[in-house]
Coordinates of C-alpha atoms and ligand atoms in Angstrom, one line a residue:
X18 CA -85.3 86.3 273.8
X19 CA -86.1 84.2 277.0
X20 CA -87.8 84.6 280.3
X21 CA -85.9 83.8 283.5
X22 CA -86.8 83.8 287.2
X23 CA -84.0 84.9 289.6
X24 CA -84.4 84.7 293.4
X25 CA -82.4 86.9 295.7
X26 CA -82.2 89.4 292.8
X27 CA -82.0 92.4 295.1
X28 CA -78.4 92.0 296.0
X29 CA -75.0 90.4 295.3
X30 CA -74.8 87.4 292.9
X31 CA -78.5 87.4 292.1
X32 CA -78.5 91.2 291.2
X33 CA -75.5 90.8 289.0
X34 CA -77.1 87.8 287.2
X35 CA -80.5 89.6 286.7
X36 CA -78.7 92.7 285.2
X37 CA -76.6 90.5 282.9
X38 CA -79.6 88.7 281.7
X39 CA -81.4 92.0 281.1
X40 CA -78.4 93.3 279.2
X41 CA -78.5 90.2 277.0
X42 CA -82.2 91.3 276.2
X43 CA -84.0 88.6 278.3
X44 CA -87.0 89.2 280.5
X45 CA -86.3 88.7 284.2
X46 CA -88.8 88.0 287.0
X47 CA -86.7 89.2 290.0
X48 CA -87.7 88.1 293.5
X49 CA -86.5 89.5 296.8
X50 CA -87.8 91.2 299.9
X51 CA -86.1 94.6 299.8
X52 CA -88.6 96.7 297.8
X53 CA -86.2 99.7 297.5
X54 CA -83.5 97.6 296.0
X55 CA -86.2 95.8 293.9
X56 CA -87.4 99.1 292.4
X57 CA -83.8 100.2 291.7
X58 CA -83.2 96.9 289.9
X59 CA -86.2 97.5 287.7
X60 CA -84.9 100.9 286.8
X61 CA -81.4 99.6 286.0
X62 CA -82.9 96.7 284.0
X63 CA -84.2 99.1 281.3
X64 CA -87.6 97.5 281.1
X65 CA -86.4 93.9 281.1
X66 CA -86.7 93.3 284.8
X67 CA -89.9 93.1 286.9
X68 CA -89.5 92.9 290.6
X69 CA -91.8 90.8 292.8
X70 CA -91.6 91.1 296.6
X71 CA -91.6 87.5 297.9
X72 CA -90.4 86.3 301.3
X73 CA -89.1 82.8 300.5
X74 CA -89.4 81.7 304.2
X75 CA -93.2 81.9 303.7
X76 CA -94.4 79.1 301.3
X77 CA -97.8 80.8 300.8
X78 CA -96.0 83.8 299.3
X79 CA -94.2 81.6 296.8
X80 CA -97.5 80.1 295.8
X81 CA -99.1 83.5 295.5
X82 CA -96.3 84.6 293.2
X83 CA -96.9 81.8 290.8
X84 CA -100.6 82.2 290.9
X85 CA -100.4 86.0 290.2
X86 CA -97.9 85.6 287.3
X87 CA -99.4 82.6 285.4
X88 CA -101.2 84.7 282.8
X89 CA -98.6 87.4 282.2
X90 CA -95.7 84.9 282.2
X91 CA -97.0 81.5 281.1
X92 CA -93.6 80.2 280.0
X93 CA -90.3 80.0 281.8
X94 CA -87.0 79.3 280.1
X95 CA -85.0 79.0 283.2
X96 CA -84.6 79.7 286.9
X97 CA -81.7 80.8 289.0
X98 CA -82.5 79.6 292.5
X99 CA -80.0 81.9 294.2
X100 CA -81.4 83.4 297.4
X101 CA -79.8 82.1 300.6
X102 CA -79.1 82.8 304.2
X103 CA -76.6 81.3 306.6
X104 CA -78.6 81.9 309.8
X105 CA -76.7 82.3 313.0
X106 CA -73.3 80.6 313.2
X107 CA -73.6 78.2 316.2
X108 CA -71.9 74.9 317.3
X109 CA -73.7 71.9 315.8
X110 CA -74.7 70.6 319.2
X111 CA -76.4 73.9 319.9
X112 CA -78.5 74.1 316.7
X113 CA -82.1 74.8 317.5
X114 CA -85.5 74.8 315.7
X115 CA -85.0 78.5 314.8
X116 CA -82.4 77.4 312.3
X117 CA -85.2 75.7 310.3
X118 CA -85.6 79.0 308.5
X119 CA -82.2 78.4 306.8
X120 CA -83.4 75.1 305.4
X121 CA -86.7 76.7 304.3
X122 CA -85.0 79.5 302.3
X123 CA -82.0 77.5 301.0
X124 CA -83.7 74.2 300.2
X125 CA -87.5 74.1 300.5
X126 CA -88.1 77.3 298.6
X127 CA -86.0 76.2 295.6
X128 CA -87.8 72.8 295.8
X129 CA -91.2 74.5 295.9
X130 CA -90.3 76.9 293.1
X131 CA -89.2 74.0 290.8
X132 CA -92.4 72.1 291.6
X133 CA -94.6 75.1 290.8
X134 CA -92.6 76.1 287.7
X135 CA -92.2 72.8 286.1
X136 CA -95.5 73.0 284.1
X137 CA -94.4 76.3 282.7
X138 CA -91.0 75.2 281.5
X139 CA -90.2 75.5 277.8
X140 CA -88.4 72.6 276.1
X141 CA -84.7 72.9 277.0
X142 CA -85.4 75.0 280.1
X143 CA -82.3 75.4 282.3
X144 CA -82.4 75.5 286.1
X145 CA -79.3 76.6 288.1
X146 CA -79.2 76.2 291.8
X147 CA -76.8 78.2 293.9
X148 CA -75.2 75.9 296.4
X149 CA -71.7 76.7 297.9
X150 CA -68.3 75.2 298.5
X151 CA -69.7 75.0 302.1
X152 CA -71.7 71.8 302.1
X153 CA -69.8 70.4 299.2
X154 CA -66.1 70.5 299.9
X155 CA -65.9 72.6 303.1
X156 CA -67.7 72.0 306.4
X157 CA -67.0 74.8 308.9
X158 CA -68.0 73.7 312.4
X159 CA -70.4 76.6 313.0
X160 CA -72.5 76.3 309.8
X161 CA -74.3 73.0 310.0
X162 CA -77.8 74.2 308.9
X163 CA -76.3 76.2 306.0
X164 CA -73.9 73.4 304.9
X165 CA -76.6 70.7 305.1
X166 CA -79.1 72.8 303.2
X167 CA -76.6 73.5 300.4
X168 CA -75.7 69.7 300.3
X169 CA -79.4 68.9 300.0
X170 CA -79.7 71.4 297.2
X171 CA -77.0 69.4 295.2
X172 CA -79.1 66.3 295.7
X173 CA -82.2 68.1 294.5
X174 CA -80.3 69.2 291.4
X175 CA -79.1 65.7 290.4
X176 CA -82.4 64.1 291.2
X177 CA -84.3 66.5 289.0
X178 CA -81.7 66.1 286.2
X179 CA -82.2 62.3 286.4
X180 CA -86.0 62.7 286.4
X181 CA -86.2 64.7 283.2
X182 CA -83.7 63.0 280.9
X183 CA -82.3 66.3 279.5
X184 CA -85.8 67.7 278.5
X185 CA -84.9 70.3 281.1
X186 CA -81.4 70.8 282.5
X187 CA -80.5 71.1 286.2
X188 CA -77.1 72.2 287.4
X189 CA -75.6 73.6 290.6
X190 CA -72.9 76.0 291.2
X191 CA -70.7 76.0 294.3
X192 CA -69.1 79.5 294.6
X193 CA -66.1 80.2 296.8
X194 CA -66.0 83.5 298.6
X195 CA -67.8 86.4 296.8
X196 CA -67.7 90.0 297.7
X197 CA -71.3 90.4 298.9
X198 CA -73.3 91.5 301.9
X199 CA -73.8 87.9 302.9
X200 CA -70.1 87.1 303.1
X201 CA -69.3 90.5 304.8
X202 CA -71.7 89.7 307.5
X203 CA -70.4 86.1 307.9
X204 CA -66.8 87.5 308.5
X205 CA -68.0 90.3 310.8
X206 CA -67.8 93.2 308.3
X207 CA -66.2 94.1 304.9
X208 CA -62.8 95.0 306.3
X209 CA -62.4 91.7 308.0
X210 CA -63.7 89.9 304.9
X211 CA -61.1 91.7 302.7
X212 CA -58.4 91.0 305.2
X213 CA -59.3 87.2 305.2
X214 CA -59.3 87.2 301.4
X215 CA -55.6 88.1 301.4
X216 CA -55.2 84.3 302.0
X217 CA -57.2 83.4 299.0
X218 CA -55.2 81.7 296.3
X219 CA -55.6 84.7 294.1
X220 CA -55.5 87.3 296.9
X221 CA -59.1 88.4 296.6
X222 CA -62.7 87.1 296.5
X223 CA -64.9 87.0 293.4
X224 CA -67.0 90.0 292.3
X225 CA -70.6 89.0 291.9
X226 CA -70.3 89.6 288.1
X227 CA -67.8 86.8 287.8
X228 CA -70.3 84.3 289.2
X229 CA -73.1 85.8 287.1
X230 CA -71.1 85.1 283.9
X231 CA -71.1 81.4 284.8
X232 CA -74.7 81.3 285.7
X233 CA -75.8 83.0 282.4
X234 CA -73.7 80.4 280.5
X235 CA -75.4 77.5 282.3
X236 CA -78.8 79.0 281.7
X237 CA -78.1 79.4 278.0
X238 CA -78.2 76.8 275.2
X239 CA -74.4 77.1 275.0
X240 CA -74.4 74.8 278.0
X241 CA -76.8 72.2 276.3
X242 CA -74.6 69.2 277.1
X243 CA -74.1 70.1 280.8
X244 CA -76.7 68.5 283.0
X245 CA -76.8 67.2 286.6
X246 CA -73.5 68.8 287.4
X247 CA -72.0 70.6 290.3
X248 CA -69.6 73.3 289.3
X249 CA -67.2 74.8 291.8
X250 CA -66.5 78.5 290.9
X251 CA -63.9 79.5 293.4
X252 CA -60.8 80.9 291.7
X253 CA -58.8 78.0 293.1
X254 CA -59.7 78.8 296.7
X255 CA -60.3 75.2 297.7
X256 CA -56.8 74.2 296.4
X257 CA -55.2 75.6 299.5
Ligands
NAP319 N1 -71.1 85.4 299.0 C1 -70.5 84.2 299.1 O1 -69.3 84.1 299.4 C2 -71.2 83.0 298.6 C3 -70.5 81.8 298.5 C4 -71.2 80.7 298.1 C5 -72.5 80.7 297.9 N2 -73.2 81.9 298.1 C6 -74.7 81.8 297.9 O2 -75.0 82.8 297.0 C7 -76.4 83.2 297.2 C8 -76.6 84.7 297.1 O3 -75.9 85.3 298.2 P1 -75.0 86.6 298.0 O4 -73.7 86.3 298.4 O5 -75.3 87.3 296.7 O6 -75.6 87.5 299.2 P2 -76.5 88.8 299.3 O7 -75.8 89.9 298.5 O8 -76.7 89.0 300.8 O9 -77.9 88.4 298.7 C9 -78.7 87.5 299.3 C10 -80.1 87.5 298.5 O10 -80.9 86.5 299.1 C11 -82.2 87.2 299.3 N3 -82.9 86.6 300.4 C12 -82.4 86.1 301.6 N4 -83.3 85.7 302.4 C13 -84.5 85.8 301.7 C14 -85.9 85.5 302.0 N5 -86.2 85.0 303.1 N6 -86.8 85.7 301.0 C15 -86.4 86.2 299.8 N7 -85.1 86.5 299.5 C16 -84.2 86.3 300.5 C17 -81.9 88.6 299.7 O11 -83.0 89.4 299.4 P3 -83.4 90.7 300.3 O12 -82.1 91.4 300.6 O13 -84.3 91.5 299.4 O14 -84.1 90.2 301.5 C18 -80.8 88.9 298.7 O15 -81.3 89.3 297.5 C19 -76.8 82.5 298.5 O16 -77.6 81.4 298.3 C20 -75.4 82.2 299.1 O17 -75.6 81.0 300.0 C21 -72.6 83.0 298.4

Protein backbone atom coordinates (compact mmCIF):
# COMPACT_ATOMS: atom_id res chain seq x y z
CA UNK A 1 0.00 0.00 0.00
CA UNK A 2 1.16 3.51 -0.81
CA UNK A 3 1.20 6.98 0.70
CA UNK A 4 -0.29 9.87 -1.27
CA UNK A 5 -0.64 13.59 -0.65
CA UNK A 6 -3.85 15.21 -1.93
CA UNK A 7 -4.45 18.98 -1.81
CA UNK A 8 -7.95 20.44 -1.84
CA UNK A 9 -9.15 17.19 -0.28
CA UNK A 10 -11.98 18.81 1.66
CA UNK A 11 -14.31 19.12 -1.34
CA UNK A 12 -15.15 18.10 -4.90
CA UNK A 13 -12.54 16.33 -7.02
CA UNK A 14 -9.92 16.20 -4.25
CA UNK A 15 -12.35 14.70 -1.74
CA UNK A 16 -13.50 12.04 -4.22
CA UNK A 17 -9.87 11.16 -4.99
CA UNK A 18 -8.84 10.98 -1.32
CA UNK A 19 -11.79 8.68 -0.60
CA UNK A 20 -11.07 6.43 -3.58
CA UNK A 21 -7.40 6.11 -2.57
CA UNK A 22 -8.51 5.27 0.98
CA UNK A 23 -10.94 2.62 -0.33
CA UNK A 24 -8.04 1.10 -2.27
CA UNK A 25 -6.22 0.79 1.07
CA UNK A 26 -3.67 3.60 0.64
CA UNK A 27 -2.62 6.17 3.23
CA UNK A 28 -3.71 9.70 2.34
CA UNK A 29 -2.34 12.99 3.66
CA UNK A 30 -5.27 15.30 2.96
CA UNK A 31 -4.77 19.06 2.83
CA UNK A 32 -7.38 21.80 2.94
CA UNK A 33 -8.57 24.77 4.99
CA UNK A 34 -12.05 23.74 6.10
CA UNK A 35 -11.46 21.87 9.35
CA UNK A 36 -15.04 20.60 9.69
CA UNK A 37 -14.88 18.99 6.24
CA UNK A 38 -11.37 17.74 7.02
CA UNK A 39 -12.55 15.94 10.16
CA UNK A 40 -15.52 14.46 8.25
CA UNK A 41 -13.13 13.23 5.56
CA UNK A 42 -10.97 11.52 8.20
CA UNK A 43 -14.06 9.74 9.54
CA UNK A 44 -15.15 8.63 6.06
CA UNK A 45 -11.60 7.48 5.27
CA UNK A 46 -11.83 4.67 7.85
CA UNK A 47 -8.40 5.28 9.31
CA UNK A 48 -6.62 5.77 5.97
CA UNK A 49 -6.89 9.58 5.78
CA UNK A 50 -5.15 12.18 7.96
CA UNK A 51 -6.29 15.77 7.52
CA UNK A 52 -3.85 18.69 7.76
CA UNK A 53 -5.18 22.25 7.79
CA UNK A 54 -2.93 24.15 5.37
CA UNK A 55 -3.71 27.40 3.56
CA UNK A 56 -1.87 27.11 0.26
CA UNK A 57 -1.85 30.87 -0.22
CA UNK A 58 0.68 31.02 2.65
CA UNK A 59 4.06 29.47 1.66
CA UNK A 60 5.13 29.24 5.33
CA UNK A 61 2.16 26.94 6.06
CA UNK A 62 3.27 24.58 3.27
CA UNK A 63 6.80 24.55 4.69
CA UNK A 64 5.47 23.87 8.19
CA UNK A 65 3.39 20.93 6.90
CA UNK A 66 6.46 19.30 5.35
CA UNK A 67 8.55 19.93 8.46
CA UNK A 68 5.89 18.49 10.79
CA UNK A 69 5.28 15.34 8.74
CA UNK A 70 8.85 14.38 7.83
CA UNK A 71 9.23 11.78 10.57
CA UNK A 72 5.79 10.19 10.47
CA UNK A 73 5.59 10.17 6.66
CA UNK A 74 9.19 10.01 5.35
CA UNK A 75 8.16 8.52 1.98
CA UNK A 76 5.66 9.72 -0.59
CA UNK A 77 4.50 7.57 -3.51
CA UNK A 78 2.56 10.33 -5.20
CA UNK A 79 0.89 13.70 -5.08
CA UNK A 80 -2.38 15.01 -6.46
CA UNK A 81 -1.87 18.79 -6.68
CA UNK A 82 -5.55 19.54 -6.95
CA UNK A 83 -6.53 22.60 -4.89
CA UNK A 84 -7.47 25.60 -6.96
CA UNK A 85 -9.30 28.88 -7.07
CA UNK A 86 -10.53 31.04 -9.96
CA UNK A 87 -10.41 34.35 -8.09
CA UNK A 88 -12.81 37.02 -9.27
CA UNK A 89 -13.89 37.01 -12.92
CA UNK A 90 -12.73 40.31 -14.42
CA UNK A 91 -11.79 41.70 -17.84
CA UNK A 92 -8.09 41.12 -18.58
CA UNK A 93 -7.35 44.83 -18.75
CA UNK A 94 -8.70 45.21 -15.19
CA UNK A 95 -6.74 42.40 -13.53
CA UNK A 96 -5.07 43.70 -10.37
CA UNK A 97 -2.43 42.55 -7.90
CA UNK A 98 -5.15 40.92 -5.78
CA UNK A 99 -5.37 38.25 -8.44
CA UNK A 100 -1.87 37.13 -7.48
CA UNK A 101 -3.45 34.82 -4.90
CA UNK A 102 -4.87 32.78 -7.80
CA UNK A 103 -1.37 32.22 -9.12
CA UNK A 104 -0.05 31.48 -5.63
CA UNK A 105 -2.64 28.73 -4.96
CA UNK A 106 -2.87 27.27 -8.48
CA UNK A 107 0.78 27.40 -9.52
CA UNK A 108 3.29 28.42 -6.82
CA UNK A 109 1.83 26.09 -4.17
CA UNK A 110 2.10 22.96 -6.41
CA UNK A 111 5.60 24.10 -7.41
CA UNK A 112 6.64 24.51 -3.76
CA UNK A 113 5.01 21.20 -2.80
CA UNK A 114 6.94 19.32 -5.48
CA UNK A 115 10.20 21.04 -4.47
CA UNK A 116 9.72 20.10 -0.82
CA UNK A 117 8.43 16.59 -1.55
CA UNK A 118 10.99 15.50 -4.09
CA UNK A 119 13.48 14.17 -1.54
CA UNK A 120 10.75 11.97 -0.07
CA UNK A 121 9.66 10.41 -3.38
CA UNK A 122 9.87 6.64 -3.68
CA UNK A 123 11.16 5.23 -6.98
CA UNK A 124 8.31 5.44 -9.50
CA UNK A 125 6.42 8.12 -7.59
CA UNK A 126 3.63 9.67 -9.62
CA UNK A 127 2.58 13.31 -9.51
CA UNK A 128 -0.71 14.46 -11.03
CA UNK A 129 -1.40 18.17 -11.37
CA UNK A 130 -4.97 19.36 -11.79
CA UNK A 131 -5.03 21.93 -14.58
CA UNK A 132 -8.23 22.60 -16.59
CA UNK A 133 -9.51 22.87 -20.14
CA UNK A 134 -9.40 26.60 -19.31
CA UNK A 135 -5.79 27.58 -19.93
CA UNK A 136 -5.27 24.64 -22.30
CA UNK A 137 -7.97 24.70 -24.98
CA UNK A 138 -10.45 27.31 -23.66
CA UNK A 139 -9.68 30.93 -22.82
CA UNK A 140 -12.76 32.70 -21.39
CA UNK A 141 -12.24 36.47 -21.47
CA UNK A 142 -12.88 36.97 -17.76
CA UNK A 143 -10.54 34.30 -16.37
CA UNK A 144 -7.02 35.41 -17.29
CA UNK A 145 -5.30 34.75 -13.91
CA UNK A 146 -7.00 31.33 -13.62
CA UNK A 147 -6.21 30.34 -17.22
CA UNK A 148 -2.62 31.52 -17.10
CA UNK A 149 -1.97 29.75 -13.79
CA UNK A 150 -3.38 26.52 -15.24
CA UNK A 151 -1.24 26.91 -18.41
CA UNK A 152 1.81 27.43 -16.21
CA UNK A 153 0.95 24.24 -14.33
CA UNK A 154 1.12 22.30 -17.62
CA UNK A 155 4.58 23.71 -18.26
CA UNK A 156 5.65 22.78 -14.73
CA UNK A 157 4.38 19.23 -15.31
CA UNK A 158 6.28 18.70 -18.56
CA UNK A 159 9.44 20.36 -17.28
CA UNK A 160 9.57 18.07 -14.24
CA UNK A 161 8.86 15.01 -16.40
CA UNK A 162 11.82 15.98 -18.59
CA UNK A 163 14.02 16.57 -15.55
CA UNK A 164 13.56 13.14 -13.95
CA UNK A 165 13.70 10.83 -17.00
CA UNK A 166 10.92 8.56 -15.73
CA UNK A 167 12.34 8.05 -12.25
CA UNK A 168 9.22 9.88 -11.12
CA UNK A 169 6.25 10.52 -13.43
CA UNK A 170 4.52 13.89 -13.82
CA UNK A 171 1.20 14.22 -15.63
CA UNK A 172 -1.58 16.79 -15.76
CA UNK A 173 -5.31 16.41 -16.18
CA UNK A 174 -7.51 19.04 -17.77
CA UNK A 175 -11.08 18.43 -16.61
CA UNK A 176 -14.08 19.91 -18.36
CA UNK A 177 -17.00 21.04 -16.19
CA UNK A 178 -17.39 19.06 -12.96
CA UNK A 179 -20.31 19.24 -10.54
CA UNK A 180 -18.53 20.94 -7.59
CA UNK A 181 -18.78 24.05 -5.44
CA UNK A 182 -16.13 25.77 -7.55
CA UNK A 183 -18.07 25.46 -10.79
CA UNK A 184 -21.39 26.30 -9.10
CA UNK A 185 -19.87 29.51 -7.86
CA UNK A 186 -18.36 30.29 -11.29
CA UNK A 187 -21.79 29.94 -12.95
CA UNK A 188 -23.65 31.86 -10.20
CA UNK A 189 -25.22 28.87 -8.40
CA UNK A 190 -25.97 25.17 -8.89
CA UNK A 191 -29.22 25.77 -10.79
CA UNK A 192 -27.51 27.99 -13.36
CA UNK A 193 -24.66 25.50 -13.64
CA UNK A 194 -27.07 22.58 -14.23
CA UNK A 195 -28.95 24.62 -16.83
CA UNK A 196 -25.74 25.53 -18.68
CA UNK A 197 -24.71 21.87 -18.65
CA UNK A 198 -27.74 20.97 -20.78
CA UNK A 199 -25.52 22.24 -23.63
CA UNK A 200 -22.73 19.83 -22.69
CA UNK A 201 -22.16 17.18 -25.38
CA UNK A 202 -23.52 14.53 -23.03
CA UNK A 203 -26.09 16.79 -21.36
CA UNK A 204 -24.44 16.91 -17.95
CA UNK A 205 -21.18 17.70 -16.19
CA UNK A 206 -18.89 15.08 -14.63
CA UNK A 207 -19.35 13.91 -11.09
CA UNK A 208 -16.12 14.31 -9.06
CA UNK A 209 -15.81 10.50 -8.84
CA UNK A 210 -15.40 10.30 -12.65
CA UNK A 211 -12.31 12.51 -12.42
CA UNK A 212 -11.03 10.68 -9.32
CA UNK A 213 -10.97 7.39 -11.29
CA UNK A 214 -8.61 8.93 -13.85
CA UNK A 215 -6.39 10.47 -11.19
CA UNK A 216 -6.10 7.18 -9.28
CA UNK A 217 -5.16 5.42 -12.53
CA UNK A 218 -2.43 7.99 -13.29
CA UNK A 219 -1.13 7.76 -9.73
CA UNK A 220 -0.91 3.98 -9.97
CA UNK A 221 1.70 1.78 -11.64
CA UNK A 222 -0.94 0.83 -14.21
CA UNK A 223 0.00 4.15 -15.86
CA UNK A 224 3.76 3.43 -15.74
CA UNK A 225 4.27 4.38 -19.42
CA UNK A 226 2.37 7.68 -19.21
CA UNK A 227 4.70 10.55 -18.40
CA UNK A 228 4.75 14.27 -19.18
CA UNK A 229 1.23 14.20 -20.60
CA UNK A 230 -1.77 16.47 -20.50
CA UNK A 231 -4.98 14.47 -20.40
CA UNK A 232 -8.28 16.18 -21.22
CA UNK A 233 -11.09 14.59 -19.20
CA UNK A 234 -14.21 16.35 -20.41
CA UNK A 235 -16.74 13.83 -21.76
CA UNK A 236 -16.37 15.42 -25.20
CA UNK A 237 -17.25 18.93 -23.97
CA UNK A 238 -14.58 20.65 -26.05
CA UNK A 239 -15.76 18.97 -29.28
CA UNK A 240 -18.66 21.39 -29.51
N1 LIG B 1 -15.13 21.98 -11.16
C1 LIG B 1 -14.70 22.11 -12.40
O1 LIG B 1 -15.51 22.26 -13.34
C2 LIG B 1 -13.24 22.06 -12.71
C3 LIG B 1 -12.83 21.98 -14.04
C4 LIG B 1 -11.48 21.96 -14.33
C5 LIG B 1 -10.54 22.01 -13.32
N2 LIG B 1 -10.97 22.08 -12.02
C6 LIG B 1 -9.94 22.15 -10.98
O2 LIG B 1 -10.19 21.16 -10.02
C7 LIG B 1 -9.59 21.55 -8.78
C8 LIG B 1 -10.54 21.21 -7.63
O3 LIG B 1 -11.70 22.00 -7.74
P1 LIG B 1 -13.17 21.45 -7.48
O4 LIG B 1 -13.93 21.68 -8.71
O5 LIG B 1 -13.13 20.11 -6.86
O6 LIG B 1 -13.68 22.58 -6.46
P2 LIG B 1 -14.09 22.59 -4.92
O7 LIG B 1 -15.06 21.51 -4.63
O8 LIG B 1 -14.49 24.00 -4.65
O9 LIG B 1 -12.71 22.26 -4.18
C9 LIG B 1 -11.66 23.18 -4.14
C10 LIG B 1 -10.66 22.68 -3.12
O10 LIG B 1 -9.51 23.56 -3.15
C11 LIG B 1 -9.20 23.91 -1.83
N3 LIG B 1 -8.58 25.24 -1.76
C12 LIG B 1 -8.92 26.36 -2.42
N4 LIG B 1 -8.15 27.38 -2.03
C13 LIG B 1 -7.29 26.88 -1.10
C14 LIG B 1 -6.25 27.43 -0.32
N5 LIG B 1 -5.93 28.73 -0.38
N6 LIG B 1 -5.58 26.63 0.54
C15 LIG B 1 -5.91 25.32 0.63
N7 LIG B 1 -6.88 24.74 -0.07
C16 LIG B 1 -7.57 25.51 -0.93
C17 LIG B 1 -10.52 23.91 -1.08
O11 LIG B 1 -10.26 23.73 0.28
P3 LIG B 1 -11.15 24.41 1.46
O12 LIG B 1 -12.58 24.34 1.00
O13 LIG B 1 -10.86 23.54 2.64
O14 LIG B 1 -10.65 25.80 1.57
C18 LIG B 1 -11.21 22.70 -1.71
O15 LIG B 1 -10.84 21.53 -1.05
C19 LIG B 1 -9.24 23.03 -8.93
O16 LIG B 1 -7.85 23.18 -9.13
C20 LIG B 1 -9.99 23.45 -10.18
O17 LIG B 1 -9.33 24.50 -10.86
C21 LIG B 1 -12.29 22.10 -11.69
